[in-house]
């Protein structure tokens, strides 16, 4: 009897253990139901989304749609529609590579304390996507969308949503300026330059921008104007100070009365090929306190501490810009400020004493040390050949020396020193048949260039010496 009871007890214990083992195995099987998948778990038309919010490790942001997207924290914030579309594009067809069904411990996937939570609403439905740990083995991130499963996402949403409010602003755009018709400067500089592709008022055939002074059309250097326009296009303002500027903020940035305002009238081409006239305006200022310190204040000039902007290292300049009447004020680099403030006529005109094409020179009279040397030319085989006293001469050294005569400083100062060399260039241009260039000694390092009787600029004396040597190389053989 005792033996049979013992057997019954053993059989009962074995049954309990077996049932427990089966339960444990069933639980383990349930926990490890991982399936390979190419499934699309979320498919949304961006136009249907009415709200989008997210909370990452640095910021919580929420937006809703009215006529356009609106930031819940401040309706005045200019939301970038393009940026919102980029974020929503992620959910147009959101695919996963693995599904972990009915997980019991979300903590092992980092979903109990997600690095980012994204909420999406269409008005009829809503989803909450939690982003967990990054699987180094699979190179994908664990996510959940509230359906009881955990997924490995093919595309990591954190790459798109690890952003702050600053990344969502609709920055002012700078156009490409397809064809500039007019440039106008006001403030520190005050003049206007217009486009005229047919003008013959310049020695340089490439000149198309002209300003007028005392009724005379004066050319600007096309390459320098284009360089200035590139500096504006490349400004890429993104470092905003405020997106809803008050009068006090304008004054604090010096943009209530800008140092310089650039207005550009241009024509842009629409997608249908039509031409549309438009205007762009950019205002630039340095921090008012810095500017006052750089220029000095009345009564302090005698201290010798007056500091000109050109002597200030660009990295120490705090400057601001505003596009049109935009409420957004931007901080710009000292380098950009310095480049854009160089907008005067002297900064955009030709530096070359002779800006023309030497191929247009048909002859020269050179006055040097009391003698006059004449060089003639004739056109042969599509080029000019030059002659001195009937012999063909090589003028390449002379031409190279001429190209080095560039303004170091423009001046209206009359010459007082000795003439180093005088040149009369004869040109095959109807509007400019000849140009007279006189170079006078100014000091040990510079000469004064006078063109057609008008003082022009101070040039490097070494370049003048090189020019003199090139002349002697020709006339002395």
Coordinates of N, CA and C in Angstrom, one line a residue, residues 192-202 204 207-212 217-220:
X192 N 23.7 104.3 -58.2 CA 22.9 103.4 -59.0 C 23.7 102.9 -60.2
X193 N 23.6 101.7 -60.5 CA 24.3 101.1 -61.7 C 23.2 100.4 -62.5
X194 N 23.2 100.6 -63.8 CA 22.2 99.9 -64.7 C 22.9 99.0 -65.7
X195 N 22.2 98.1 -66.2 CA 22.7 97.1 -67.2 C 22.5 97.7 -68.6
X196 N 23.5 97.7 -69.4 CA 23.4 98.2 -70.8 C 24.4 97.3 -71.6
X197 N 23.9 96.3 -72.3 CA 24.7 95.4 -73.0 C 25.1 95.9 -74.4
X198 N 24.6 97.1 -74.8 CA 25.0 97.7 -76.1 C 25.9 98.9 -76.0
X199 N 26.2 99.3 -74.8 CA 27.0 100.5 -74.6 C 28.4 100.4 -75.1
X200 N 28.9 101.5 -75.7 CA 30.3 101.6 -76.1 C 31.1 102.5 -75.3
X201 N 30.6 102.8 -74.1 CA 31.2 103.8 -73.2 C 32.4 103.3 -72.5
X202 N 32.8 102.0 -72.7 CA 33.9 101.5 -72.0 C 35.0 101.0 -73.0
X204 N 36.6 98.3 -72.3 CA 36.4 96.9 -72.2 C 35.1 96.4 -72.8
X207 N 32.2 95.0 -70.5 CA 31.5 95.8 -69.5 C 30.0 96.0 -69.9
X208 N 29.1 95.7 -68.9 CA 27.7 95.8 -69.2 C 27.0 96.6 -68.1
X209 N 27.7 97.0 -67.0 CA 27.1 97.7 -65.9 C 27.7 99.1 -65.9
X210 N 26.9 100.1 -65.8 CA 27.4 101.5 -65.9 C 26.7 102.4 -64.8
X211 N 27.4 103.3 -64.2 CA 26.8 104.3 -63.4 C 27.1 105.6 -64.0
X212 N 26.4 106.6 -63.6 CA 26.5 108.0 -64.1 C 27.0 108.9 -63.1
X217 N 28.7 108.4 -68.4 CA 28.5 107.0 -68.1 C 29.9 106.3 -67.8
X218 N 30.0 105.8 -66.6 CA 31.2 105.2 -66.1 C 31.0 103.7 -65.9
X219 N 31.9 102.9 -66.5 CA 31.7 101.4 -66.5 C 32.2 100.8 -65.1
X220 N 31.5 99.8 -64.7 CA 31.9 98.9 -63.7 C 32.6 97.7 -64.2

